[in-house]
Amino acid sequence: MKHTPVSKLLVLDNDPLQASPIKNFCDENHLVPLKVREGSVMSVLRTNIDLGGILYSEDYGHSPKETALIALDIHAARPELPIIIRREHQATLVGLPDDSQHIYCAAYVASDMGALRKVINDYIFCLMYPNALLRGIAEITQSVLIGQFKGLNVTMDTPYIVHDRMIFGELFSLIQLESSWCRGYMMLQSEENPLLEMIGCEGPRNPGATFRQVNDLLSEITNLIWGSFKNRYIGDEKTVASGRVQIPLIVNHKHKYISFGTENPQLCFRFTLTDERTGRASILYERFIFNLNWSPEDFKEFAPDTADLVDSGELELF
Amino acid sequence: MAQILIVDDSSTVREEVSTCLKNGGLTVVTAVDGKDGLVKLKADPGIKLVVCDVNMPNMDGLTMVEKIRGELGNKTVNLIMLTTESSPNMKERGKAAGVRGWIVKPFKGAAVLETFKKLVA
């Protein structure tokens, strides 16, 4: 399993000459291009909730005005997604219709993909995540899921960077992460029915499982991951000073939208739980949002003291 | 009269631990947080062992065990923490409050059942 994060880009560029260079660029820069058929942009935006940004082109519409109108619609639907526009002659926003300039974060030209790489690094891969952290989160979460869903197969996609603020499924949990090197939240998102079916699969232990049991299970999974994260990466340090900054979170139920009050991208892990006997599957998204502090240069991992090592679940008598 | 009091805000954990201990022949009562735990312990003099989470709403587990030894003056009941916390500072605070043992979640019944039986004997 690779732990270097990737990011999904929606590619809205109809020029056939650009298809190959864009694909090659994406392959070389940990990007996953999603090509969209003309006319289905909005439906793709509605169904993809884990995008990092959009590669757009100056001639995507049949006229500059239409290009601008489509971009405005996209921006209205998903203002959090950075839109990078390919232009024919200049890598600036100068000369684009005035009313649409503000929705693009940057421009590039096909003859200078190095400049596009810088834009991608500035807007998508702008937060550096230590490999030890990515590997550790994957290990911790898989271990917790395997423990909670005995007999089920747990797989994980390569972690990825998202700008989307859309909420997946019907339920999510949030827990604060606080240390000298990070301050933010961990969020787990899932769908209710597949999880209910998974609980039901465990047989008589959960006859007539209800959403409350699903809630409680997600809460306990969150707690176990949080505890392991804390033990491994935060330790005993006194991290919470009085008077530290807090910012409100906004949840819009109607639009299934959550904002942590920052433009920062989020680190996302996607786990699939599969019951091989029934073929049923459940998806769990795990997102890390370091909206209040991110100082990876101070990141540290605490190795357990092997002299005092006690396995989880074992009783350590004093 | 129960032998063991399980205190955890997670119904998943309460259910899992209770089922395991009951299957092992032990009698169990549960509480949803530290405040509830104190009430249940006061109400049942038969309780010989308290298995308690640390991070809970209303009253955390370490505060609860400190109150058991202090305010309730109960010096005999065995106290074991079952928690995701494993930091030395937390354990030291537990030891100072009279905690007898520490288990880092997840709970593995088979690993602790015999010891629990001895503690309630």
Tab-separated table of C-alpha atoms in Angstrom, chain A residues 147-148 150 205-206 212-213 216-217 219-220 223-228 230-231 235-238 308 310-318, chain B residues 9-13 15-16 53 55 80 84-91 95 99-108 111-112 115-116:
chain	number	residue	atom	x	y	z
A	147	GLY	CA	-11.093	-5.467	15.840
A	148	GLN	CA	-14.593	-4.006	15.680
A	150	LYS	CA	-14.539	-9.390	13.216
A	205	ARG	CA	-25.228	-10.209	19.499
A	206	ASN	CA	-27.136	-7.452	17.753
A	212	ARG	CA	-28.419	4.215	17.926
A	213	GLN	CA	-26.164	1.179	17.889
A	216	ASP	CA	-22.450	4.156	19.289
A	217	LEU	CA	-20.268	1.911	17.184
A	219	SER	CA	-18.335	6.706	18.392
A	220	GLU	CA	-16.316	3.838	19.820
A	223	ASN	CA	-12.524	6.844	20.379
A	224	LEU	CA	-10.227	3.886	19.729
A	225	ILE	CA	-8.521	5.571	16.762
A	226	TRP	CA	-8.192	8.811	18.714
A	227	GLY	CA	-6.701	7.009	21.707
A	228	SER	CA	-4.114	5.205	19.610
A	230	LYS	CA	-2.812	10.219	20.992
A	231	ASN	CA	-0.625	7.532	22.503
A	235	GLY	CA	2.147	11.531	24.367
A	236	ASP	CA	1.904	13.260	27.706
A	237	GLU	CA	2.725	16.743	26.617
A	238	LYS	CA	0.740	19.605	28.043
A	308	ASP	CA	7.024	-1.613	30.273
A	310	VAL	CA	1.882	-4.378	27.748
A	311	ASP	CA	-0.224	-5.457	24.788
A	312	SER	CA	-3.568	-3.779	24.300
A	313	GLY	CA	-6.275	-5.817	25.992
A	314	GLU	CA	-3.813	-7.247	28.561
A	315	LEU	CA	-4.193	-6.346	32.205
A	316	GLU	CA	-1.240	-4.458	33.667
A	317	LEU	CA	-1.404	-4.904	37.419
A	318	PHE	CA	0.199	-2.220	39.590
B	9	ASP	CA	-20.094	5.906	28.199
B	10	SER	CA	-20.032	3.615	25.156
B	11	SER	CA	-22.916	1.146	25.064
B	12	THR	CA	-20.856	-0.914	22.619
B	13	VAL	CA	-18.159	-1.380	25.251
B	15	GLU	CA	-22.380	-4.608	26.047
B	16	GLU	CA	-19.160	-6.297	24.949
B	53	ASP	CA	-13.153	4.032	31.304
B	55	ASN	CA	-12.656	9.668	29.096
B	80	ILE	CA	-9.274	-1.335	37.029
B	84	THR	CA	-7.611	4.030	25.148
B	85	GLU	CA	-5.208	6.081	27.286
B	86	SER	CA	-1.793	4.574	27.923
B	87	SER	CA	0.307	7.536	28.979
B	88	PRO	CA	2.567	7.096	32.019
B	89	ASN	CA	1.162	10.277	33.592
B	90	MET	CA	-2.382	8.931	33.452
B	91	LYS	CA	-1.274	5.628	34.930
B	95	LYS	CA	-1.957	4.449	40.827
B	99	VAL	CA	-6.193	1.899	40.867
B	100	ARG	CA	-5.124	-1.736	40.883
B	101	GLY	CA	-4.653	-2.310	37.154
B	102	TRP	CA	-4.801	-0.821	33.673
B	103	ILE	CA	-6.084	-2.245	30.390
B	104	VAL	CA	-5.593	-0.455	27.091
B	105	LYS	CA	-8.585	-0.975	24.796
B	106	PRO	CA	-9.700	-2.950	22.924
B	107	PHE	CA	-11.009	-5.320	25.590
B	108	LYS	CA	-9.923	-8.950	25.263
B	111	ALA	CA	-6.887	-12.341	28.608
B	112	VAL	CA	-8.384	-10.997	31.840
B	115	THR	CA	-7.784	-12.399	37.018
B	116	PHE	CA	-11.175	-10.730	37.336
